CSV table of C-alpha atoms in Angstrom, one decimal:
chain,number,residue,atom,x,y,z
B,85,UNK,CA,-7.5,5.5,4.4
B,86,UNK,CA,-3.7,5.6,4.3
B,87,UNK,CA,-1.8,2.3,4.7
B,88,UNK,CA,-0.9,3.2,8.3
B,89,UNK,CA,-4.4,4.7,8.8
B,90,UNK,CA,-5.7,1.3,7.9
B,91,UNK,CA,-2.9,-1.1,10.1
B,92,UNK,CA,-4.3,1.1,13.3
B,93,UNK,CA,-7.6,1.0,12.8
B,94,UNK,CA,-7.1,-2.7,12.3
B,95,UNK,CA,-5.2,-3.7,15.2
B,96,UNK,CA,-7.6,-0.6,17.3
B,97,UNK,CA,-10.4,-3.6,16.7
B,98,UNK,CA,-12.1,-0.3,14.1
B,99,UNK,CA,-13.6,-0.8,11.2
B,100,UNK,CA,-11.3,-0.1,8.5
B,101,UNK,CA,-12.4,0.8,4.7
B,102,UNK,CA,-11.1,-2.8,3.8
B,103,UNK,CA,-8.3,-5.7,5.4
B,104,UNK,CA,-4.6,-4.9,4.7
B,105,UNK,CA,-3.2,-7.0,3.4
B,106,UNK,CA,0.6,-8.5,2.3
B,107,UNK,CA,2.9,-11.0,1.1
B,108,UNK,CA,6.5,-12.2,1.5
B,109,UNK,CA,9.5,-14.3,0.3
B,110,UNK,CA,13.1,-15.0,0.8
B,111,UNK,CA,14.9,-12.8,-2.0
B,112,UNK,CA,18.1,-14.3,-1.8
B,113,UNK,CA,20.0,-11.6,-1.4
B,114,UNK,CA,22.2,-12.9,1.8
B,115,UNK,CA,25.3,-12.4,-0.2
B,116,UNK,CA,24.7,-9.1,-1.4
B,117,UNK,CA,24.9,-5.5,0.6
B,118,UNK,CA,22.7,-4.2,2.4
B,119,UNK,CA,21.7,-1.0,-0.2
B,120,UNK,CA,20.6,-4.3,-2.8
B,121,UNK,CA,18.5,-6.0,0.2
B,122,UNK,CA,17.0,-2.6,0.4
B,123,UNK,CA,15.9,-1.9,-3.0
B,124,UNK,CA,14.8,-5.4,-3.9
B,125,UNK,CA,12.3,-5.0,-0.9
B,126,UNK,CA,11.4,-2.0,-1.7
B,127,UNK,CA,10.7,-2.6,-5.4
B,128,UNK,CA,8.7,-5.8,-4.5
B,129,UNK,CA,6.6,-3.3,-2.3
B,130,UNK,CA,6.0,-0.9,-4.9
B,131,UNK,CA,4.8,-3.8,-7.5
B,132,UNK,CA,2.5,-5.6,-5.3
B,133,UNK,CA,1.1,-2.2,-3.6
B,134,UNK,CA,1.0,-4.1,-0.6
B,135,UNK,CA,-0.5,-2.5,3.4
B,136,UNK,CA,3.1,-3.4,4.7
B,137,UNK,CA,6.3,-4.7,4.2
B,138,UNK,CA,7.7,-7.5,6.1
B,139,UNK,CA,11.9,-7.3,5.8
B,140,UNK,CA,13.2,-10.6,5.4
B,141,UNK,CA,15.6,-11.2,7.5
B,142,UNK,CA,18.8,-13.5,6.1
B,143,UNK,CA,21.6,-12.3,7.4
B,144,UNK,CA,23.8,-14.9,9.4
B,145,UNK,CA,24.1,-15.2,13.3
B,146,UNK,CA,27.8,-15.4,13.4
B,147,UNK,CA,29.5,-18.4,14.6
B,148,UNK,CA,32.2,-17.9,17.0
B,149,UNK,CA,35.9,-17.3,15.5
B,150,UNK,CA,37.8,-20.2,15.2
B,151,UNK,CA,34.7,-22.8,14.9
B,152,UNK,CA,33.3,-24.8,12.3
B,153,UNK,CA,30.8,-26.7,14.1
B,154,UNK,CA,28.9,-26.2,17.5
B,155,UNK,CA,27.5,-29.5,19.0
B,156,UNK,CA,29.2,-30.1,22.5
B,157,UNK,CA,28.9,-27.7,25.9
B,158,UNK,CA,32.3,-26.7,25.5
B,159,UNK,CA,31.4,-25.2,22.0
B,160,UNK,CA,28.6,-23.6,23.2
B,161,UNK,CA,30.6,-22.0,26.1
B,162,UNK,CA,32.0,-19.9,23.3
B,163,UNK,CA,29.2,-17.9,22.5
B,164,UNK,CA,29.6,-13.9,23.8
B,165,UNK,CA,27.7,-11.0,23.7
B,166,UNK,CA,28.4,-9.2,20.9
B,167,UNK,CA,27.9,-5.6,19.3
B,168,UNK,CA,25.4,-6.4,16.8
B,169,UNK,CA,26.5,-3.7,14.3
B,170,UNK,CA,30.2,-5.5,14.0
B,171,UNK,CA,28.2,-8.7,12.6
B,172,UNK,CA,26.4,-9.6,9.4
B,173,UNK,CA,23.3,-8.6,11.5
B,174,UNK,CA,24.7,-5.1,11.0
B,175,UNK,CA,23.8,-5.2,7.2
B,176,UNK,CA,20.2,-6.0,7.8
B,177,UNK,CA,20.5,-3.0,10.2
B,178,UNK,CA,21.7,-0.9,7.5
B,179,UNK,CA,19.0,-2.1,5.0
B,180,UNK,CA,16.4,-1.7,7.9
B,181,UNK,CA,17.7,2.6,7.3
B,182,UNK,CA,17.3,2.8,4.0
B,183,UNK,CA,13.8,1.4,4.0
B,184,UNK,CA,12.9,3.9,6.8
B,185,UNK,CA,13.9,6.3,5.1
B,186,UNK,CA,12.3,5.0,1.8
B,187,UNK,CA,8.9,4.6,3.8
B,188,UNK,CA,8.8,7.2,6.4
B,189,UNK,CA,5.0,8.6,7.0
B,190,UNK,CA,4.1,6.2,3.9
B,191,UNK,CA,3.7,2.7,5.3
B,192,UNK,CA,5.1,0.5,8.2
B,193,UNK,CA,7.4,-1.8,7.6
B,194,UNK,CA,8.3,-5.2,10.5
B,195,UNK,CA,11.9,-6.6,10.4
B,196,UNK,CA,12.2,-10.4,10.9
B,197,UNK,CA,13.6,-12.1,13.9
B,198,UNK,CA,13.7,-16.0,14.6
B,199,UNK,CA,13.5,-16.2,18.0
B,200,UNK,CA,16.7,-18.1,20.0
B,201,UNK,CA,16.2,-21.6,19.5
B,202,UNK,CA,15.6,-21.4,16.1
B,203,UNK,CA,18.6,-19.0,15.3
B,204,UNK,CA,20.6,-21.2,17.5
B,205,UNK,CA,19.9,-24.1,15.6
B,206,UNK,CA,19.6,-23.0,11.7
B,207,UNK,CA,22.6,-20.9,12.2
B,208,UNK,CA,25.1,-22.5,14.6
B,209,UNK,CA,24.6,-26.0,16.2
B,210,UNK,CA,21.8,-27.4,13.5
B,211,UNK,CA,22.0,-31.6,13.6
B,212,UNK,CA,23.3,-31.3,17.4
B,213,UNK,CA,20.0,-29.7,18.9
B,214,UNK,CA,18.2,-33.2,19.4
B,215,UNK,CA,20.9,-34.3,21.8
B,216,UNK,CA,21.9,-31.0,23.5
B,217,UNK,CA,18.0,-30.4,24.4
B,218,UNK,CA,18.5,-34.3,25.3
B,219,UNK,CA,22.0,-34.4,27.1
B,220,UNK,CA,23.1,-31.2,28.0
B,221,UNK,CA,20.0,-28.9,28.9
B,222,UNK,CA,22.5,-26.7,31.3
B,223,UNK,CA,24.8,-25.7,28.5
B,224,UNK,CA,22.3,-25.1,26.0
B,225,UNK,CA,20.0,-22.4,28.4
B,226,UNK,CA,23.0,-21.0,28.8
B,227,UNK,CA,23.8,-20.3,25.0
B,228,UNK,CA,20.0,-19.3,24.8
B,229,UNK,CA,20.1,-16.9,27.1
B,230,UNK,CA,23.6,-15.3,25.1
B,231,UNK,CA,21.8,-15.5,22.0
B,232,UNK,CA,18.3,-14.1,23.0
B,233,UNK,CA,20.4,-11.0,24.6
B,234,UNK,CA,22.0,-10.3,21.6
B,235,UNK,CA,18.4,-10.9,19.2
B,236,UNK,CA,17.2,-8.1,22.0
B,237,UNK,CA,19.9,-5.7,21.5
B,238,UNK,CA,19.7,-6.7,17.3
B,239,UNK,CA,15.5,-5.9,17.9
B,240,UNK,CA,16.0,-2.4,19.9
B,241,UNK,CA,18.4,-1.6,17.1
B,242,UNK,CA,16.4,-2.0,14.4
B,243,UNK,CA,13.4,-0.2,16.0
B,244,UNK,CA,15.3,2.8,16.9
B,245,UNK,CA,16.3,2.9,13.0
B,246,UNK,CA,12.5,2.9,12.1
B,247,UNK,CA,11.0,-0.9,12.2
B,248,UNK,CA,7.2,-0.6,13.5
B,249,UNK,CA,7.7,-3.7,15.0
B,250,UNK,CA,8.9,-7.4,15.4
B,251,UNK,CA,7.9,-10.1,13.5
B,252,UNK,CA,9.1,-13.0,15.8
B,253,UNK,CA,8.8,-16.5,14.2
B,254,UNK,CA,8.7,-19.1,16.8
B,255,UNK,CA,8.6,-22.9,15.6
B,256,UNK,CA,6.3,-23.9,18.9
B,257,UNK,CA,5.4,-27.2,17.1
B,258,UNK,CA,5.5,-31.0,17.6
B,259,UNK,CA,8.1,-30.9,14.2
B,260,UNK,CA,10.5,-29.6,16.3
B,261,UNK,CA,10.0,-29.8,20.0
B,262,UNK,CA,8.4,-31.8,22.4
B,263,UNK,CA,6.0,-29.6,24.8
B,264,UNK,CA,8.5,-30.4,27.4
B,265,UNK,CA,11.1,-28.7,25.3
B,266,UNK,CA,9.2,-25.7,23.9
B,267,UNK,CA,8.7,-25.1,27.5
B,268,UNK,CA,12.1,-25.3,28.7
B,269,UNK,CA,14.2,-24.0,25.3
B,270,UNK,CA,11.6,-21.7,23.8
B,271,UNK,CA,9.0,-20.3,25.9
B,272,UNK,CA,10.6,-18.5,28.6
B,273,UNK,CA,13.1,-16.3,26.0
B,274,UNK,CA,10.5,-15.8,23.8
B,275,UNK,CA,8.6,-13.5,26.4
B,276,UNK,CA,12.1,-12.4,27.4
B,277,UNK,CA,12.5,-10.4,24.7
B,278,UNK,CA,8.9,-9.7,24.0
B,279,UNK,CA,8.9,-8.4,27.4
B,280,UNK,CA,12.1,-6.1,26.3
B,281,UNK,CA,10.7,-4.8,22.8
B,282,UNK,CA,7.0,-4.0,24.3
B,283,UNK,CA,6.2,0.0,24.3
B,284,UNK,CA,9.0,0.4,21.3
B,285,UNK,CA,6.8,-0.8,18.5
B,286,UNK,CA,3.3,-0.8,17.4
B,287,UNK,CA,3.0,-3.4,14.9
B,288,UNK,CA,4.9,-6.9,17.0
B,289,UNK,CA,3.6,-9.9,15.7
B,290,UNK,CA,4.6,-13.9,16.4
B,291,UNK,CA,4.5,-16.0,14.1
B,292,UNK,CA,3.8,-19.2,14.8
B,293,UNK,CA,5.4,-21.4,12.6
B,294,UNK,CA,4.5,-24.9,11.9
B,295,UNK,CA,2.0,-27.2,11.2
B,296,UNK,CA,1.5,-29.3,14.5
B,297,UNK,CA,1.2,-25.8,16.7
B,298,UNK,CA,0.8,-25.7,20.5
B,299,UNK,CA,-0.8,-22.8,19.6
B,300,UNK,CA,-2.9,-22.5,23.0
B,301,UNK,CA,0.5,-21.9,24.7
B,302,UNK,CA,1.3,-18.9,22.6
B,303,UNK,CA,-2.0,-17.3,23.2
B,304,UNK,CA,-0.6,-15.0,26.1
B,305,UNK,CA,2.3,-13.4,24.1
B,306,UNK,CA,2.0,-10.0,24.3
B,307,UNK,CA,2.2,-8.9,20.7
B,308,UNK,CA,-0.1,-7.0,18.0
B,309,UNK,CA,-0.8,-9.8,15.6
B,310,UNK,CA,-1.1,-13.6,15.4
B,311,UNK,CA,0.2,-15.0,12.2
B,312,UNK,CA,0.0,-18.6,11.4
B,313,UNK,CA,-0.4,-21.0,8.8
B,314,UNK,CA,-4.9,-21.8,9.1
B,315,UNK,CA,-4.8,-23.6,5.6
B,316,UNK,CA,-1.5,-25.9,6.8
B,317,UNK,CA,-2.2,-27.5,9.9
B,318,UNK,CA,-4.7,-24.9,11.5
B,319,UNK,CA,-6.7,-23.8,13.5
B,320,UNK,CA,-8.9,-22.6,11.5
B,321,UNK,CA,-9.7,-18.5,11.2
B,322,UNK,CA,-12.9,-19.0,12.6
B,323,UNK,CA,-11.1,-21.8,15.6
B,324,UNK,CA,-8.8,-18.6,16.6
B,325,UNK,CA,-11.2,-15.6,16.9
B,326,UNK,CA,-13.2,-17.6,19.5
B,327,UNK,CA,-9.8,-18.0,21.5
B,328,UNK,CA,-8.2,-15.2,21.0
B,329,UNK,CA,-9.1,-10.8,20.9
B,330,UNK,CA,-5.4,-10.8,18.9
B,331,UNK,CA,-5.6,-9.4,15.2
B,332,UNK,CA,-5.5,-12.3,13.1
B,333,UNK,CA,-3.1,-12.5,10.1
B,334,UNK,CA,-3.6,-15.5,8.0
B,335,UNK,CA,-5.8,-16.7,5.0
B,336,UNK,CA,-3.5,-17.7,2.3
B,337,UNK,CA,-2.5,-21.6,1.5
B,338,UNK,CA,1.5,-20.5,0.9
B,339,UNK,CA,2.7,-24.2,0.2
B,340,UNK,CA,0.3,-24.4,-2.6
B,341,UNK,CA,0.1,-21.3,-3.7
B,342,UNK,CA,2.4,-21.1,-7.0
B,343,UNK,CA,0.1,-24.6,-8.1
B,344,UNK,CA,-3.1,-23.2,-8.1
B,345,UNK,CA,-5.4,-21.1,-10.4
B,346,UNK,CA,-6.9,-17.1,-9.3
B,347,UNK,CA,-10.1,-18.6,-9.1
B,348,UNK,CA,-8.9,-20.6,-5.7
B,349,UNK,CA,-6.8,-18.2,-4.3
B,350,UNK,CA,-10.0,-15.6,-4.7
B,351,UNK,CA,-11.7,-18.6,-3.0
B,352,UNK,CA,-9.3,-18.8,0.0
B,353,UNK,CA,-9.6,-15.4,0.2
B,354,UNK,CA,-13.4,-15.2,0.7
B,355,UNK,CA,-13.5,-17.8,2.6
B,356,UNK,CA,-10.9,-16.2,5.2
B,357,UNK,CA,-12.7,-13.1,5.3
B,358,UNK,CA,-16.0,-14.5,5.7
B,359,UNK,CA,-14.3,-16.3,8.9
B,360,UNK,CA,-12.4,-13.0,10.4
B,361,UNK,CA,-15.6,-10.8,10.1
B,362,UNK,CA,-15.2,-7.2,9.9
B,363,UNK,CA,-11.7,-6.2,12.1
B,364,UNK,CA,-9.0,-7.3,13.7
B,365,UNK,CA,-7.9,-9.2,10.4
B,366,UNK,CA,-4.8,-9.0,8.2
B,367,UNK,CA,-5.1,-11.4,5.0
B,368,UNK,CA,-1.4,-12.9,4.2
B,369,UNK,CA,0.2,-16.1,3.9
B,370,UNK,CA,0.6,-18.8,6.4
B,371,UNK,CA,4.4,-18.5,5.9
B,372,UNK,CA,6.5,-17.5,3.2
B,373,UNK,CA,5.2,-17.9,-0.5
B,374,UNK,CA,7.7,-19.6,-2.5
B,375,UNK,CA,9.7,-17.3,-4.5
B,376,UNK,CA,8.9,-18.2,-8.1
B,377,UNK,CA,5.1,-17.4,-7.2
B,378,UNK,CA,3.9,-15.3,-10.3
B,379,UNK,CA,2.9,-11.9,-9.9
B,380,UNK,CA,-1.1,-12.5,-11.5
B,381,UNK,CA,-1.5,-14.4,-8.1
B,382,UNK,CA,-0.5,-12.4,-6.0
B,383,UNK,CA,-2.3,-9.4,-7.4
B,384,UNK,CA,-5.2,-11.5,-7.3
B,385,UNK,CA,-5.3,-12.4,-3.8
B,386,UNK,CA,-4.3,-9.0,-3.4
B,387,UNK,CA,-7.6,-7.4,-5.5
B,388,UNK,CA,-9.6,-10.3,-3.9
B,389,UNK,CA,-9.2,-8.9,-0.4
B,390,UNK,CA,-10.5,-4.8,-1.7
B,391,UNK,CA,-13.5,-6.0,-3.1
């Protein structure tokens, strides 16, 4: 099978000849242009022969002219619409091209989007978002609602240029919100723009990111793949397939992987595919691996899974 022959029959729910499978980590490469983001992506592709490649996505959401910091209503009244391509976003876009173009008819490749709240917070308002959530819940739907528009138009963008799909990471988790909060600040623009990407991609998958999930509420996305961390906080592989038909995409202990031998890595990886059975599984970290991770193990965990 090819490596797109082998992601369709995956997510189809066919038997394929074994699990793709795949890795990632933050490059750092948010300072440099977009033909650098491109090739260190694509060389990491080539030397790890993985199924797909998931585009890190590290590019800032810009912060209004003129600010500094965002933590009052009045600051948040400043965020626009914006064209996407005038932004920093625009350089992922331009490294999303030359990876099409790099991978066209040869493997899929998902660009990385963090879904409102979260690019709200890690990019623009950061400490405030305990008290606006808290104190001002008007102002901050409001900003959401700007931000999640432009993350649509960003998303359409990038699968026009030749992204399979949308690798949303939503942080649906007691670290970071209350379930009152996930419900107000998260849940309802998350299917927002699921709801405006679905049809233009085959490959969307949320990622559910955290250790203390309310991962029974993100059971009705309507995406490809669920990925989550099963070795950091669960549930377990086998806990999911009995709630969920999604393809799963998990497997791999990415906190502790750079600390630990082959021998457990081949062990996690048995162990994963001995929970997923025979389809609808994609072997990968729970999360990001940390970048000084050395290439024996992840070849190893790579090999494991074509056994």
């Amino acid at each position: 099978m090819t490596k797109i022959e082998r992601l369709r029959a995956t997510l189809a729910g066919e038997l394929a000849d074994r699990p793709p499978f795949s890795v990632w980590y933050h490059f750092g490469t948010q300072h440099a242009s977009p033909e650098r983001t491109a090739q260190v992506h694509l060389e990491f592709f080539e030397a790890y022969d993985l199924d797909f490649l998931k585009v890190m996505n590290d590019y800032d959401y810009p912060m209004p002219k003129g600010l500094e910091v965002m933590a009052t209503p009045a600051d948040l009244e400043k965020l626009t619409a914006f064209d996407v391509t005038q932004t920093p976003m625009g350089n992922q876009l331009r490294a999303i091209e030359i990876i099409a173009k790099a991978l066209r008819g040869k493997a899929w490749f998902v660009d990385t989007v963090f879904n409102a709240w979260n690019t709200l917070r890690r990019n623009l308002v950061k400490e405030a978002m305990p008290q606006l959530m808290t104190d001002y819940s008007r102002a901050l739907k409001r900003a959401l609602k700007v931000v999640n528009e432009n993350l649509i138009q960003y998303a359409l963008a990038s699968l026009e240029r030749g992204t399979a799909g949308i690798f949303l990471s939503v942080p649906a988790t007691a670290e970071s919100v209350t379930p009152e909060q996930y419900e107000q600040f998260m849940r309802p623009f998350d299917l927002e723009f699921l709801k405006a990407i679905q049809g233009k991609g085959e490959f969307h998958i949320l990622h559910a990111h955290g250790e203390k999930l309310y991962f029974n509420r993100l059971l009705d996305y309507p995406v490809h793949a669920l990925s989550w961390a099963d070795l950091n906080g669960g549930p377990t592989i086998a806990e999911a397939r009995r709630r969920t038909s999604c393809t799963l995409m998990a497997g791999l202990d990415h906190v502790k992987f750079p600390y630990i031998s082959v021998q457990i890595i081949r062990d996690q990886v048995k162990a994963a595919l001995a929970q997923a059975g025979n389809t609808k599984f994609i072997l990968a970290p729970g999360c990001s691996l940390p970048t000084y991770s050395f290439p024996p193990l992840i070849k190893a965990a790579r090999d494991s899974a074509r056994v």
